[in-house]
Amino acid sequence: MSTHFFSSLVRWLVLATVLGLVGCASGPNAVARDPLEPLNRSIYGFNEALDSSVIRPVARTYQEVTPSPIRTGIGNFFANLADVWSTLNNALQLKPAQTLETGARVVVNSVVGILGVFDVATSLKLERHPEDFGQTLGYWGVPSGPYVVLPLLGPSTLRDGASLPVDTKGNLVRHLARAADEAADAFVRRLSAELLEVVKNDRSLKTGDVQRIAAVVDARVMPHLNFRRMTASAVGPAWRQATPEQQARLQDEFKALLVRTYAGALGQVKDQTIQVKPLRAAADETEVLVRSEIRGGPEPIQLDYRLEKTPGQGWGWKIYNLNVMGVWLVDTYRTQFGQEINARGLDGLIASLSDRNKPGTRP
């Protein structure tokens, strides 16, 4: 398989995961250099260590001691508070329809749903239109600035980071409560809808603001992928012979490759929609297949997800492979990675991925 053919195939697969894109990713200059890369890598390492040593144990304890109905109510309460902030930001972005609908959600859930503990608005088909103050600043022309990784909060941009004191960036308790009890097909449906909403309503994404695109991808897509499992599967049997340092490098470079590929795709989302098919799995299954179709082009596009439940970690479902029209993404990477390993070894594969992730090269 030629490198050009492989790159085109992978780009097609990833574009489809961003809801039905049928073109190519952005050109060679799609992703600019990260001027704060050394600092960002250090903070990323700190966040990863904190996540494994503090946040996940706290999340596990929260799930174990808090009954499911209470977690759901807590999640709904904080979601209602987030809707209040989204209503204001929709208004500041001059979006009257979204302002009225999100505002109606707040009124219904606050009054009928007892301060938002019960999500009555969703059953009434009132949709949520999430917006934050960083998006509002972008609407009025404030540039995103460089990509930054914030302590505890993760990926962002300078503009979004500066808006944090007056922004609601989402609540950990709300996220944990929802993720712990969400069905796999509901998770895919929600993630797709949230990503579409952000992409369609953020002007900086439409204009190709690469720093903002990278931040959106890293913050909204990457946390829902099981990178270790995906990387191990893509590398194949050689993964077991890799040293811990090599495994860490492979994960880091593979993630960077996926972020860059997604970043080239997000700016091209237009009017695509996704229809998630009913889940055929037992309630207690921890690995499932969710099937869906992307619509908005000449023909529907098959898009299937393989997901695993992460019990005790508090992060709900994670994607570890996806299938576009019969082709599995990780399996496609495994073919090329295997050729690289056979020719140059694991260090050669790491070097090759590092070269592909340099600014000015195609992913």
Coordinates of C-alpha atoms in Angstrom, one line a residue:
M1 CA 0.0 0.0 0.0
S2 CA 1.6 3.3 -1.1
T3 CA 2.0 6.1 1.4
H4 CA -0.2 8.4 -0.7
F5 CA -3.0 5.9 -0.9
F6 CA -2.7 5.1 2.9
S7 CA -2.8 8.8 3.8
S8 CA -5.8 9.4 1.6
L9 CA -7.6 6.4 3.1
V10 CA -6.9 7.5 6.7
R11 CA -7.9 11.0 5.9
W12 CA -11.2 9.7 4.4
L13 CA -11.8 7.6 7.5
V14 CA -11.2 10.5 9.9
L15 CA -13.2 13.0 7.8
A16 CA -16.1 10.6 8.0
T17 CA -15.9 10.5 11.8
V18 CA -16.3 14.3 11.8
L19 CA -19.8 13.6 10.4
G20 CA -19.8 12.9 6.8
L21 CA -17.0 14.9 5.2
V22 CA -16.3 13.9 1.6
G23 CA -13.4 16.1 0.7
C24 CA -9.7 16.1 1.6
A25 CA -8.2 17.5 4.8
S26 CA -6.5 20.8 4.7
G27 CA -3.3 21.4 2.9
P28 CA 0.3 21.1 4.0
N29 CA 0.1 24.3 6.1
A30 CA -3.1 23.3 7.9
V31 CA -1.5 23.2 11.4
A32 CA 0.8 25.8 12.6
R33 CA 3.7 25.4 15.0
D34 CA 2.8 25.2 18.7
P35 CA 4.9 28.1 20.1
L36 CA 4.3 26.9 23.7
E37 CA 5.1 23.2 23.0
P38 CA 7.7 22.6 25.8
L39 CA 5.4 24.2 28.5
N40 CA 2.3 22.5 27.1
R41 CA 4.0 19.1 27.2
S42 CA 5.0 19.6 30.8
I43 CA 1.5 20.6 31.9
Y44 CA 0.1 17.7 29.9
G45 CA 2.3 15.3 31.8
F46 CA 1.2 16.9 35.1
N47 CA -2.4 16.6 34.2
E48 CA -2.0 12.9 33.2
A49 CA -0.3 12.1 36.5
L50 CA -3.0 14.0 38.5
D51 CA -5.7 12.2 36.5
S52 CA -4.4 8.8 37.4
S53 CA -3.5 9.5 41.0
V54 CA -6.3 11.8 42.2
I55 CA -9.2 12.4 39.7
R56 CA -9.9 8.8 38.7
P57 CA -9.8 7.5 42.3
V58 CA -12.2 10.3 43.3
A59 CA -14.4 9.6 40.4
R60 CA -14.4 5.9 41.2
T61 CA -15.4 6.6 44.8
Y62 CA -18.1 9.0 43.7
Q63 CA -19.6 6.3 41.4
E64 CA -19.4 3.6 44.1
V65 CA -21.0 5.5 47.0
T66 CA -23.6 7.7 45.1
P67 CA -26.8 5.9 43.8
S68 CA -27.4 6.3 40.0
P69 CA -30.6 8.4 40.4
I70 CA -28.8 10.9 42.6
R71 CA -25.9 11.1 40.2
T72 CA -28.4 11.8 37.4
G73 CA -30.1 14.5 39.4
I74 CA -26.8 16.2 40.2
G75 CA -25.7 16.1 36.6
N76 CA -29.0 17.6 35.5
F77 CA -28.7 20.4 38.1
F78 CA -25.3 21.5 36.8
A79 CA -26.4 21.0 33.2
N80 CA -29.2 23.5 33.9
L81 CA -26.7 26.0 35.3
A82 CA -24.6 25.6 32.2
D83 CA -27.7 26.3 30.1
V84 CA -28.1 29.6 31.8
W85 CA -24.6 30.6 30.7
S86 CA -25.2 29.2 27.2
T87 CA -28.4 31.3 26.9
L88 CA -26.4 34.5 27.7
N89 CA -23.6 33.6 25.3
N90 CA -26.1 32.8 22.5
A91 CA -27.6 36.2 23.1
L92 CA -24.2 37.9 23.0
Q93 CA -23.6 36.1 19.7
L94 CA -26.9 37.5 18.2
K95 CA -28.5 34.1 17.9
P96 CA -32.2 34.7 18.7
A97 CA -33.5 31.2 18.0
Q98 CA -30.8 29.5 20.0
T99 CA -31.2 32.0 22.8
L100 CA -35.0 31.5 23.0
E101 CA -34.8 27.7 22.9
T102 CA -32.0 27.3 25.4
G103 CA -33.7 29.9 27.6
A104 CA -36.9 28.0 27.4
R105 CA -35.0 24.9 28.6
V106 CA -33.8 26.8 31.7
V107 CA -37.3 28.0 32.5
V108 CA -38.9 24.6 32.1
N109 CA -36.2 22.7 34.0
S110 CA -36.0 25.3 36.8
V111 CA -39.7 25.4 37.4
V112 CA -41.1 22.0 36.4
G113 CA -37.9 20.1 36.9
I114 CA -37.3 21.5 40.4
L115 CA -34.3 23.7 39.9
G116 CA -33.0 21.5 37.1
V117 CA -32.8 18.2 39.0
F118 CA -35.2 16.6 36.4
D119 CA -34.6 17.2 32.7
V120 CA -38.1 17.9 31.5
A121 CA -37.1 20.1 28.6
T122 CA -35.4 17.3 26.7
S123 CA -38.7 15.2 26.7
L124 CA -40.4 18.3 25.3
K125 CA -37.9 18.4 22.4
L126 CA -36.2 21.6 23.5
E127 CA -32.7 21.3 22.3
R128 CA -29.6 22.5 24.1
H129 CA -27.3 25.0 22.3
P130 CA -24.0 25.1 24.3
E131 CA -21.9 28.2 24.0
D132 CA -19.1 29.6 26.1
F133 CA -17.5 33.0 26.5
G134 CA -14.5 32.0 24.5
Q135 CA -16.8 31.4 21.5
T136 CA -18.5 34.8 22.2
L137 CA -15.1 36.5 22.0
G138 CA -14.4 34.7 18.8
Y139 CA -17.7 35.8 17.3
W140 CA -16.7 39.4 17.9
G141 CA -13.3 39.0 16.3
V142 CA -11.0 38.3 19.2
P143 CA -8.2 35.9 17.8
S144 CA -7.8 32.6 19.6
G145 CA -4.1 33.1 20.2
P146 CA -1.7 30.1 20.7
Y147 CA -2.7 26.6 21.8
V148 CA -2.2 26.1 25.5
V149 CA -2.7 23.3 28.0
L150 CA -4.0 24.5 31.3
P151 CA -3.3 22.9 34.6
L152 CA -6.3 20.7 35.6
L153 CA -8.5 22.0 32.8
G154 CA -6.5 20.6 29.9
P155 CA -6.4 21.9 26.2
S156 CA -7.5 25.4 25.4
T157 CA -6.4 28.5 23.6
L158 CA -5.1 31.8 25.1
R159 CA -8.5 33.4 24.3
D160 CA -10.5 30.6 25.9
G161 CA -8.1 30.4 28.9
A162 CA -8.5 34.2 29.5
S163 CA -12.3 33.8 29.5
L164 CA -12.2 31.2 32.3
P165 CA -12.8 33.6 35.2
V166 CA -16.2 34.5 33.6
D167 CA -16.9 31.2 31.9
T168 CA -18.5 27.9 32.7
K169 CA -16.4 25.3 31.0
G170 CA -18.4 22.3 32.2
N171 CA -18.6 20.6 35.6
L172 CA -16.7 17.5 36.6
V173 CA -19.6 16.2 38.8
R174 CA -22.1 16.7 35.9
H175 CA -19.8 14.9 33.5
L176 CA -19.2 12.0 35.8
A177 CA -22.9 11.6 36.6
R178 CA -23.9 11.5 33.0
A179 CA -21.0 9.4 31.7
A180 CA -21.5 6.7 34.4
D181 CA -25.1 5.9 33.3
E182 CA -25.2 6.8 29.7
A183 CA -26.0 4.1 27.1
A184 CA -23.4 3.7 24.3
D185 CA -25.7 4.8 21.5
A186 CA -26.8 7.8 23.5
F187 CA -23.2 8.7 24.1
V188 CA -22.4 8.6 20.3
R189 CA -25.5 10.6 19.6
R190 CA -24.7 13.3 22.2
L191 CA -21.0 13.5 21.2
S192 CA -21.9 13.9 17.6
A193 CA -24.5 16.6 18.3
E194 CA -22.2 18.6 20.6
L195 CA -19.3 18.5 18.1
L196 CA -21.6 19.6 15.3
E197 CA -23.0 22.4 17.4
V198 CA -19.6 23.8 18.2
V199 CA -18.2 23.5 14.6
K200 CA -21.3 25.1 13.0
N201 CA -21.5 28.0 15.4
D202 CA -17.8 28.9 15.9
R203 CA -16.6 31.4 13.3
S204 CA -13.0 30.8 14.0
L205 CA -13.4 27.1 13.0
K206 CA -15.0 28.1 9.7
T207 CA -12.2 30.5 8.9
G208 CA -9.5 27.9 9.5
D209 CA -8.1 29.1 12.8
V210 CA -5.8 26.2 13.4
Q211 CA -5.1 26.9 17.0
R212 CA -8.8 27.0 17.8
I213 CA -9.4 23.9 15.7
A214 CA -6.6 22.0 17.5
A215 CA -8.0 23.0 20.9
V216 CA -11.5 21.9 20.0
V217 CA -10.2 18.5 18.7
D218 CA -8.1 17.9 21.8
A219 CA -10.7 19.0 24.2
R220 CA -13.9 17.5 22.7
V221 CA -12.8 14.5 20.6
M222 CA -9.6 13.1 22.1
P223 CA -10.8 12.5 25.7
H224 CA -13.3 10.0 24.3
L225 CA -10.7 7.8 22.6
N226 CA -8.8 5.0 24.4
F227 CA -5.3 6.0 23.1
R228 CA -3.4 3.2 24.8
R229 CA -5.6 0.5 23.4
M230 CA -5.7 2.1 19.9
T231 CA -1.9 2.6 19.8
A232 CA -1.2 -0.9 21.0
S233 CA -3.6 -2.4 18.4
A234 CA -2.2 -0.2 15.6
V235 CA 1.4 -1.2 16.5
G236 CA 0.5 -4.9 16.7
P237 CA 2.7 -7.6 18.4
A238 CA 5.7 -5.3 18.5
W239 CA 3.9 -3.3 21.2
R240 CA 4.6 -6.0 23.8
Q241 CA 8.4 -5.7 23.1
A242 CA 8.4 -1.9 23.4
T243 CA 10.0 -0.3 26.4
P244 CA 7.8 1.9 28.6
E245 CA 9.5 4.9 27.1
Q246 CA 8.9 3.7 23.5
Q247 CA 5.2 3.0 24.4
A248 CA 4.8 6.5 25.8
R249 CA 6.5 8.1 22.7
L250 CA 4.3 6.0 20.4
Q251 CA 1.1 7.1 22.2
D252 CA 2.2 10.7 22.1
E253 CA 3.0 10.8 18.4
F254 CA -0.1 8.7 17.5
K255 CA -2.3 11.2 19.4
A256 CA -0.6 14.1 17.7
L257 CA -1.2 12.5 14.3
L258 CA -4.9 12.0 15.0
V259 CA -5.3 15.6 16.3
R260 CA -3.7 17.0 13.2
T261 CA -5.8 14.9 10.9
Y262 CA -9.0 15.8 12.8
A263 CA -8.0 19.5 12.7
G264 CA -7.8 19.4 9.0
A265 CA -11.3 18.0 8.8
L266 CA -13.3 20.0 11.3
G267 CA -13.3 23.3 9.3
Q268 CA -15.2 21.5 6.4
V269 CA -18.3 20.4 8.3
K270 CA -21.4 21.9 6.8
D271 CA -24.9 20.4 6.9
Q272 CA -24.2 16.7 7.7
T273 CA -26.3 14.9 10.2
I274 CA -25.8 11.5 11.9
Q275 CA -28.5 8.8 12.6
V276 CA -27.5 6.4 15.3
K277 CA -29.1 3.0 15.1
P278 CA -30.7 1.3 18.1
L279 CA -28.1 -0.5 20.2
R280 CA -28.3 -4.3 20.2
A281 CA -26.5 -5.2 23.3
A282 CA -27.2 -6.4 26.8
A283 CA -27.4 -3.7 29.5
D284 CA -24.3 -5.1 31.3
E285 CA -22.0 -5.5 28.3
T286 CA -18.8 -3.5 28.5
E287 CA -17.7 -3.7 24.9
V288 CA -20.3 -2.9 22.2
L289 CA -20.7 -2.0 18.5
V290 CA -22.7 1.2 17.7
R291 CA -23.8 1.5 14.1
S292 CA -24.7 4.8 12.5
E293 CA -25.2 6.5 9.2
I294 CA -24.0 10.0 8.1
R295 CA -26.4 11.8 5.9
G296 CA -26.0 15.0 4.0
G297 CA -24.1 13.8 0.9
P298 CA -25.2 12.0 -2.2
E299 CA -25.3 8.6 -0.4
P300 CA -25.5 7.7 3.3
I301 CA -22.1 6.8 4.8
Q302 CA -21.8 3.8 7.1
L303 CA -19.9 4.7 10.3
D304 CA -19.6 2.2 13.2
Y305 CA -17.9 2.6 16.5
R306 CA -16.4 0.0 18.8
L307 CA -16.6 1.2 22.4
E308 CA -15.6 0.0 25.8
K309 CA -17.0 0.9 29.1
T310 CA -14.5 2.2 31.7
P311 CA -16.0 1.0 35.0
G312 CA -14.8 2.7 38.1
Q313 CA -12.9 5.5 36.2
G314 CA -15.9 7.7 35.8
W315 CA -15.3 8.5 32.2
G316 CA -18.1 6.4 30.7
W317 CA -17.6 5.0 27.1
K318 CA -14.4 5.3 25.1
I319 CA -13.9 4.6 21.4
Y320 CA -11.1 2.2 20.5
N321 CA -11.9 1.7 16.8
L322 CA -14.2 2.9 14.1
N323 CA -15.4 1.6 10.7
V324 CA -16.2 3.7 7.7
M325 CA -17.9 1.8 4.8
G326 CA -16.3 -1.5 5.9
V327 CA -12.8 -0.2 6.7
W328 CA -11.5 -0.1 10.3
L329 CA -9.3 2.8 11.1
V330 CA -6.9 1.1 13.5
D331 CA -6.5 -1.9 11.2
T332 CA -5.5 0.4 8.4
Y333 CA -2.9 2.1 10.6
R334 CA -1.6 -1.4 11.6
T335 CA -0.8 -2.2 8.0
Q336 CA 1.4 0.8 7.5
F337 CA 2.9 0.7 11.0
G338 CA 3.8 -3.0 10.4
Q339 CA 5.7 -2.1 7.3
E340 CA 7.6 0.7 9.1
I341 CA 8.5 -1.6 12.0
N342 CA 9.7 -4.4 9.6
A343 CA 11.9 -2.0 7.8
R344 CA 13.2 0.3 10.6
G345 CA 12.1 -1.1 13.9
L346 CA 10.1 0.6 16.7
D347 CA 12.5 3.6 16.9
G348 CA 12.1 4.0 13.1
L349 CA 8.3 4.1 13.4
I350 CA 8.6 6.7 16.2
A351 CA 10.9 8.8 14.1
S352 CA 8.6 8.5 11.1
L353 CA 5.6 9.6 13.1
S354 CA 7.6 12.5 14.6
D355 CA 8.5 13.6 11.1
R356 CA 4.9 13.5 9.9
N357 CA 3.8 15.6 12.9
K358 CA 6.2 18.4 12.1
P359 CA 4.7 21.7 11.0
G360 CA 4.2 22.0 7.2
T361 CA 3.8 18.3 6.6
R362 CA 0.7 16.4 5.7
P363 CA -0.7 14.1 8.4

